[in-house]
Amino acid sequence: MVDHGSRTDISFYWRFASSAIAACFAEFCTIPLDTAKVRLQLQKKAAAGDSVAIPKYRGMLGTIITIFREEGLTALWTGLVPGLHRQCLYGGLRIGLYEPVKAFFFGDGFVGDISLIKKIFAGLITGALAITVANPTDLVKVRLQSEGKLPPGVPRRYLGALDAYFKIIRQEGIGSLWTGLGPNIARNAIINAAELASYDHIKQTILEIPGFTDDIFTHVLAGLGAGFFAVCIGSPVDVVKSRMMGDSSYKSTLDCFIKTLKNEGPLALYKGFIPNFVRLGSWNVIMFLTLEQVSSNSYNHNLLTSSCSSYKCNIGEPLALRL
């Protein structure tokens, strides 16, 4: 059992910085998958009698190939700048605030294993707080990603991330930067809790299997598992969030949810599931490995062995938080 009272004290500022660096690196590596996911989620089912019955995008690989063929390689990294803005804020805050939130509820001097339910609760709070701050960056990212190939002579809505921020404020009002906040809070609070809680729970289970050690392979499996659970739980609100941010015709979160179910059926809430899983699974793997490397280099000690030397990690607390 890990002794909380003996761990190295890490400031919020360093935890925020190291988390933001890791999240930005993961974002850069996986944003083509995210672009494919957004395009699939925004693609609506053709109405009866519609002459364009064949969907433009088919599957993760097919969507990536279509985007590459029609718009070029760089189009797969559309939305990277606001994506990095988002990860600096959201990625840094959701992990940086995790320990202070736990300390607020359970006390700085708490020693022992905090229950999984309580850790999920802390993850829900930090995810909700972080995305409330970062919602404008998420909105701009989705707006840029959702715009595909345009007919000749038709200009793009936005020239880039900064142009998008200013145009949205000027044309729609500053409050519009928080469009889709409801489903975004639901999505990110749920996914944040699912990732932080499931990562270490899966990791602990793997380490109890003979032959497995606390190494990179174990972290890869735990990261993929965390991504799978996060997508299974968060996909419906993720689809609603993407549609509300990419299409201003919806009146509210409930309106978007009902129209999607009515027009396309329940499976529409899981559109883009495979690219979402591939993206979140790889994102978690890259983020956690990078986070541990950044932290271990800075403090000259190995997070992997210090956090789980007894193979009894606390459930739901990421390695980077057990410093």
mmCIF file of C-alpha atoms in Angstrom, residues 7-234:
data_model
loop_
_atom_site.group_PDB
_atom_site.id
_atom_site.type_symbol
_atom_site.label_atom_id
_atom_site.label_comp_id
_atom_site.label_asym_id
_atom_site.label_seq_id
_atom_site.Cartn_x
_atom_site.Cartn_y
_atom_site.Cartn_z
ATOM 1 C CA ARG A 7 5.332 11.001 -1.277
ATOM 2 C CA THR A 8 7.346 13.907 -2.639
ATOM 3 C CA ASP A 9 5.425 17.155 -2.477
ATOM 4 C CA ILE A 10 4.810 18.520 -5.955
ATOM 5 C CA SER A 11 3.439 22.006 -6.457
ATOM 6 C CA PHE A 12 0.284 22.642 -8.465
ATOM 7 C CA TYR A 13 2.284 24.748 -10.917
ATOM 8 C CA TRP A 14 4.715 21.954 -11.762
ATOM 9 C CA ARG A 15 1.945 19.373 -11.995
ATOM 10 C CA PHE A 16 0.032 21.725 -14.311
ATOM 11 C CA ALA A 17 3.085 22.370 -16.502
ATOM 12 C CA SER A 18 4.144 18.730 -16.824
ATOM 13 C CA SER A 19 0.562 17.622 -17.523
ATOM 14 C CA ALA A 20 0.138 20.327 -20.176
ATOM 15 C CA ILE A 21 3.387 19.319 -21.912
ATOM 16 C CA ALA A 22 2.372 15.655 -21.988
ATOM 17 C CA ALA A 23 -1.157 16.464 -23.177
ATOM 18 C CA CYS A 24 0.104 18.729 -25.985
ATOM 19 C CA PHE A 25 2.506 16.071 -27.246
ATOM 20 C CA ALA A 26 -0.272 13.476 -27.236
ATOM 21 C CA GLU A 27 -2.564 15.932 -29.043
ATOM 22 C CA PHE A 28 -0.026 16.520 -31.813
ATOM 23 C CA CYS A 29 0.441 12.781 -32.367
ATOM 24 C CA THR A 30 -3.247 11.858 -32.422
ATOM 25 C CA ILE A 31 -5.108 14.847 -33.916
ATOM 26 C CA PRO A 32 -5.520 13.198 -37.381
ATOM 27 C CA LEU A 33 -7.616 10.540 -35.639
ATOM 28 C CA ASP A 34 -9.587 13.254 -33.858
ATOM 29 C CA THR A 35 -10.251 15.042 -37.153
ATOM 30 C CA ALA A 36 -11.571 11.783 -38.630
ATOM 31 C CA LYS A 37 -13.743 11.255 -35.550
ATOM 32 C CA VAL A 38 -15.290 14.743 -35.787
ATOM 33 C CA ARG A 39 -16.044 14.348 -39.506
ATOM 34 C CA LEU A 40 -17.762 11.000 -38.874
ATOM 35 C CA GLN A 41 -19.761 12.378 -35.944
ATOM 36 C CA LEU A 42 -20.979 15.398 -37.926
ATOM 37 C CA GLN A 43 -21.954 13.290 -40.934
ATOM 38 C CA LYS A 44 -25.724 12.920 -40.882
ATOM 39 C CA LYS A 45 -27.744 10.030 -42.202
ATOM 40 C CA ALA A 46 -29.209 10.692 -45.662
ATOM 41 C CA ALA A 47 -32.932 11.317 -45.667
ATOM 42 C CA ALA A 48 -35.307 9.049 -47.570
ATOM 43 C CA GLY A 49 -35.216 9.889 -51.269
ATOM 44 C CA ASP A 50 -32.023 11.866 -50.939
ATOM 45 C CA SER A 51 -30.031 11.671 -54.155
ATOM 46 C CA VAL A 52 -26.815 11.582 -52.137
ATOM 47 C CA ALA A 53 -27.449 8.307 -50.342
ATOM 48 C CA ILE A 54 -23.850 7.174 -50.040
ATOM 49 C CA PRO A 55 -22.056 8.738 -47.051
ATOM 50 C CA LYS A 56 -18.903 10.637 -47.874
ATOM 51 C CA TYR A 57 -16.906 9.224 -44.965
ATOM 52 C CA ARG A 58 -16.706 5.494 -44.222
ATOM 53 C CA GLY A 59 -14.747 4.267 -41.225
ATOM 54 C CA MET A 60 -11.623 5.679 -39.660
ATOM 55 C CA LEU A 61 -9.157 4.719 -42.383
ATOM 56 C CA GLY A 62 -11.568 5.632 -45.162
ATOM 57 C CA THR A 63 -12.194 9.049 -43.631
ATOM 58 C CA ILE A 64 -8.475 9.752 -43.267
ATOM 59 C CA ILE A 65 -7.847 8.701 -46.879
ATOM 60 C CA THR A 66 -10.753 10.856 -48.137
ATOM 61 C CA ILE A 67 -9.510 13.913 -46.248
ATOM 62 C CA PHE A 68 -5.951 13.336 -47.482
ATOM 63 C CA ARG A 69 -7.054 12.846 -51.112
ATOM 64 C CA GLU A 70 -9.421 15.828 -51.241
ATOM 65 C CA GLU A 71 -7.728 18.339 -48.932
ATOM 66 C CA GLY A 72 -4.111 17.290 -48.531
ATOM 67 C CA LEU A 73 -2.000 15.939 -45.686
ATOM 68 C CA THR A 74 -2.040 19.121 -43.627
ATOM 69 C CA ALA A 75 -5.850 19.002 -43.414
ATOM 70 C CA LEU A 76 -5.519 16.069 -41.015
ATOM 71 C CA TRP A 77 -3.869 18.461 -38.552
ATOM 72 C CA THR A 78 -6.620 21.072 -38.937
ATOM 73 C CA GLY A 79 -7.469 22.451 -35.515
ATOM 74 C CA LEU A 80 -4.035 21.692 -34.081
ATOM 75 C CA VAL A 81 -3.473 25.224 -32.741
ATOM 76 C CA PRO A 82 -6.740 25.422 -30.754
ATOM 77 C CA GLY A 83 -6.160 21.778 -29.845
ATOM 78 C CA LEU A 84 -2.880 22.751 -28.206
ATOM 79 C CA HIS A 85 -4.619 25.703 -26.556
ATOM 80 C CA ARG A 86 -7.178 23.253 -25.208
ATOM 81 C CA GLN A 87 -4.626 20.809 -23.874
ATOM 82 C CA CYS A 88 -2.600 23.542 -22.166
ATOM 83 C CA LEU A 89 -5.713 24.556 -20.242
ATOM 84 C CA TYR A 90 -7.775 21.379 -19.985
ATOM 85 C CA GLY A 91 -4.923 18.883 -19.848
ATOM 86 C CA GLY A 92 -3.033 20.908 -17.276
ATOM 87 C CA LEU A 93 -6.020 21.751 -15.078
ATOM 88 C CA ARG A 94 -7.731 18.362 -14.962
ATOM 89 C CA ILE A 95 -4.612 16.672 -13.595
ATOM 90 C CA GLY A 96 -3.174 19.673 -11.796
ATOM 91 C CA LEU A 97 -6.400 20.133 -9.827
ATOM 92 C CA TYR A 98 -6.882 16.432 -9.058
ATOM 93 C CA GLU A 99 -4.676 16.346 -5.962
ATOM 94 C CA PRO A 100 -5.959 19.672 -4.500
ATOM 95 C CA VAL A 101 -9.570 18.520 -4.979
ATOM 96 C CA LYS A 102 -8.856 15.218 -3.245
ATOM 97 C CA ALA A 103 -7.063 17.061 -0.452
ATOM 98 C CA PHE A 104 -10.054 19.399 -0.069
ATOM 99 C CA PHE A 105 -12.465 16.507 0.406
ATOM 100 C CA PHE A 106 -10.277 14.025 2.248
ATOM 101 C CA GLY A 107 -7.639 16.210 3.938
ATOM 102 C CA ASP A 108 -3.911 16.632 3.304
ATOM 103 C CA GLY A 109 -3.001 14.209 6.079
ATOM 104 C CA PHE A 110 -5.113 11.319 4.803
ATOM 105 C CA VAL A 111 -3.169 8.020 4.789
ATOM 106 C CA GLY A 112 -4.515 4.897 3.132
ATOM 107 C CA ASP A 113 -6.453 3.833 0.074
ATOM 108 C CA ILE A 114 -9.158 6.249 -1.104
ATOM 109 C CA SER A 115 -12.108 4.324 -2.524
ATOM 110 C CA LEU A 116 -12.657 4.091 -6.259
ATOM 111 C CA ILE A 117 -16.003 5.899 -5.988
ATOM 112 C CA LYS A 118 -14.390 8.885 -4.242
ATOM 113 C CA LYS A 119 -11.641 9.073 -6.839
ATOM 114 C CA ILE A 120 -14.222 8.982 -9.623
ATOM 115 C CA PHE A 121 -16.014 11.837 -7.851
ATOM 116 C CA ALA A 122 -12.788 13.871 -7.726
ATOM 117 C CA GLY A 123 -12.195 13.139 -11.422
ATOM 118 C CA LEU A 124 -15.701 14.312 -12.305
ATOM 119 C CA ILE A 125 -15.148 17.619 -10.504
ATOM 120 C CA THR A 126 -11.725 18.349 -12.008
ATOM 121 C CA GLY A 127 -12.895 17.392 -15.501
ATOM 122 C CA ALA A 128 -15.913 19.705 -15.227
ATOM 123 C CA LEU A 129 -13.872 22.629 -13.875
ATOM 124 C CA ALA A 130 -11.141 22.230 -16.486
ATOM 125 C CA ILE A 131 -13.418 22.077 -19.527
ATOM 126 C CA THR A 132 -15.468 25.045 -18.301
ATOM 127 C CA VAL A 133 -12.304 27.108 -18.652
ATOM 128 C CA ALA A 134 -11.200 25.441 -21.901
ATOM 129 C CA ASN A 135 -14.556 25.270 -23.750
ATOM 130 C CA PRO A 136 -13.762 28.181 -26.163
ATOM 131 C CA THR A 137 -10.667 26.339 -27.407
ATOM 132 C CA ASP A 138 -12.713 23.185 -27.940
ATOM 133 C CA LEU A 139 -15.352 25.112 -29.904
ATOM 134 C CA VAL A 140 -12.780 26.652 -32.262
ATOM 135 C CA LYS A 141 -11.068 23.299 -32.721
ATOM 136 C CA VAL A 142 -14.320 21.592 -33.773
ATOM 137 C CA ARG A 143 -15.305 24.497 -36.067
ATOM 138 C CA LEU A 144 -11.967 24.236 -37.906
ATOM 139 C CA GLN A 145 -12.049 20.432 -38.083
ATOM 140 C CA SER A 146 -15.634 20.251 -39.318
ATOM 141 C CA GLU A 147 -15.035 22.315 -42.460
ATOM 142 C CA GLY A 148 -14.145 19.970 -45.285
ATOM 143 C CA LYS A 149 -13.352 20.588 -48.930
ATOM 144 C CA LEU A 150 -15.195 23.639 -50.272
ATOM 145 C CA PRO A 151 -16.399 24.319 -53.844
ATOM 146 C CA PRO A 152 -14.113 26.515 -55.984
ATOM 147 C CA GLY A 153 -14.423 30.189 -55.105
ATOM 148 C CA VAL A 154 -16.089 29.582 -51.741
ATOM 149 C CA PRO A 155 -13.923 31.052 -48.958
ATOM 150 C CA ARG A 156 -13.397 29.308 -45.667
ATOM 151 C CA ARG A 157 -15.221 30.649 -42.638
ATOM 152 C CA TYR A 158 -12.015 31.074 -40.675
ATOM 153 C CA LEU A 159 -8.430 31.748 -41.717
ATOM 154 C CA GLY A 160 -7.033 30.165 -38.561
ATOM 155 C CA ALA A 161 -7.505 29.757 -34.823
ATOM 156 C CA LEU A 162 -7.111 33.421 -33.849
ATOM 157 C CA ASP A 163 -9.333 34.542 -36.724
ATOM 158 C CA ALA A 164 -11.956 32.047 -35.530
ATOM 159 C CA TYR A 165 -11.889 33.366 -31.955
ATOM 160 C CA PHE A 166 -12.357 36.966 -33.100
ATOM 161 C CA LYS A 167 -15.025 36.201 -35.725
ATOM 162 C CA ILE A 168 -17.077 34.086 -33.333
ATOM 163 C CA ILE A 169 -16.985 36.849 -30.703
ATOM 164 C CA ARG A 170 -17.783 39.557 -33.248
ATOM 165 C CA GLN A 171 -20.541 37.700 -35.107
ATOM 166 C CA GLU A 172 -22.106 35.548 -32.383
ATOM 167 C CA GLY A 173 -21.137 37.203 -29.114
ATOM 168 C CA ILE A 174 -18.599 36.222 -26.491
ATOM 169 C CA GLY A 175 -21.079 33.886 -24.818
ATOM 170 C CA SER A 176 -21.140 31.735 -27.955
ATOM 171 C CA LEU A 177 -17.617 30.566 -27.122
ATOM 172 C CA TRP A 178 -19.298 28.409 -24.495
ATOM 173 C CA THR A 179 -21.693 26.788 -26.983
ATOM 174 C CA GLY A 180 -22.116 23.123 -26.145
ATOM 175 C CA LEU A 181 -20.824 23.616 -22.606
ATOM 176 C CA GLY A 182 -23.459 21.305 -21.143
ATOM 177 C CA PRO A 183 -22.576 18.172 -23.141
ATOM 178 C CA ASN A 184 -18.916 19.169 -23.042
ATOM 179 C CA ILE A 185 -18.941 19.217 -19.230
ATOM 180 C CA ALA A 186 -20.760 15.888 -19.202
ATOM 181 C CA ARG A 187 -18.344 14.381 -21.723
ATOM 182 C CA ASN A 188 -15.108 15.589 -20.191
ATOM 183 C CA ALA A 189 -16.119 15.045 -16.586
ATOM 184 C CA ILE A 190 -17.121 11.467 -17.407
ATOM 185 C CA ILE A 191 -14.088 10.764 -19.576
ATOM 186 C CA ASN A 192 -11.693 12.351 -17.098
ATOM 187 C CA ALA A 193 -13.081 10.243 -14.250
ATOM 188 C CA ALA A 194 -13.082 7.120 -16.426
ATOM 189 C CA GLU A 195 -9.480 7.656 -17.532
ATOM 190 C CA LEU A 196 -7.988 8.488 -14.153
ATOM 191 C CA ALA A 197 -9.895 5.785 -12.292
ATOM 192 C CA SER A 198 -9.613 2.981 -14.835
ATOM 193 C CA TYR A 199 -5.948 3.549 -15.738
ATOM 194 C CA ASP A 200 -4.569 2.566 -12.361
ATOM 195 C CA HIS A 201 -7.288 0.002 -11.677
ATOM 196 C CA ILE A 202 -6.418 -1.843 -14.884
ATOM 197 C CA LYS A 203 -2.721 -1.388 -14.175
ATOM 198 C CA GLN A 204 -3.062 -2.830 -10.691
ATOM 199 C CA THR A 205 -4.984 -5.829 -12.060
ATOM 200 C CA ILE A 206 -2.336 -6.473 -14.712
ATOM 201 C CA LEU A 207 0.471 -6.314 -12.133
ATOM 202 C CA GLU A 208 -1.220 -9.041 -10.099
ATOM 203 C CA ILE A 209 -0.860 -11.419 -13.066
ATOM 204 C CA PRO A 210 2.355 -13.516 -12.824
ATOM 205 C CA GLY A 211 4.989 -12.436 -15.322
ATOM 206 C CA PHE A 212 3.874 -8.818 -15.648
ATOM 207 C CA THR A 213 6.012 -6.019 -14.269
ATOM 208 C CA ASP A 214 5.620 -2.266 -13.875
ATOM 209 C CA ASP A 215 7.038 -1.393 -17.300
ATOM 210 C CA ILE A 216 6.121 0.349 -20.544
ATOM 211 C CA PHE A 217 4.166 -2.646 -21.869
ATOM 212 C CA THR A 218 1.941 -2.621 -18.791
ATOM 213 C CA HIS A 219 1.336 1.100 -19.197
ATOM 214 C CA VAL A 220 0.422 0.632 -22.856
ATOM 215 C CA LEU A 221 -2.206 -1.963 -21.925
ATOM 216 C CA ALA A 222 -3.536 0.202 -19.086
ATOM 217 C CA GLY A 223 -3.701 3.246 -21.368
ATOM 218 C CA LEU A 224 -5.611 1.339 -24.049
ATOM 219 C CA GLY A 225 -7.993 -0.012 -21.424
ATOM 220 C CA ALA A 226 -8.582 3.466 -20.011
ATOM 221 C CA GLY A 227 -9.284 4.786 -23.506
ATOM 222 C CA PHE A 228 -11.768 1.990 -24.226
ATOM 223 C CA PHE A 229 -13.788 2.598 -21.062
ATOM 224 C CA ALA A 230 -13.717 6.350 -21.614
ATOM 225 C CA VAL A 231 -15.101 6.011 -25.155
ATOM 226 C CA CYS A 232 -17.795 3.490 -24.171
ATOM 227 C CA ILE A 233 -19.054 5.818 -21.451
ATOM 228 C CA GLY A 234 -18.512 9.184 -23.108
#
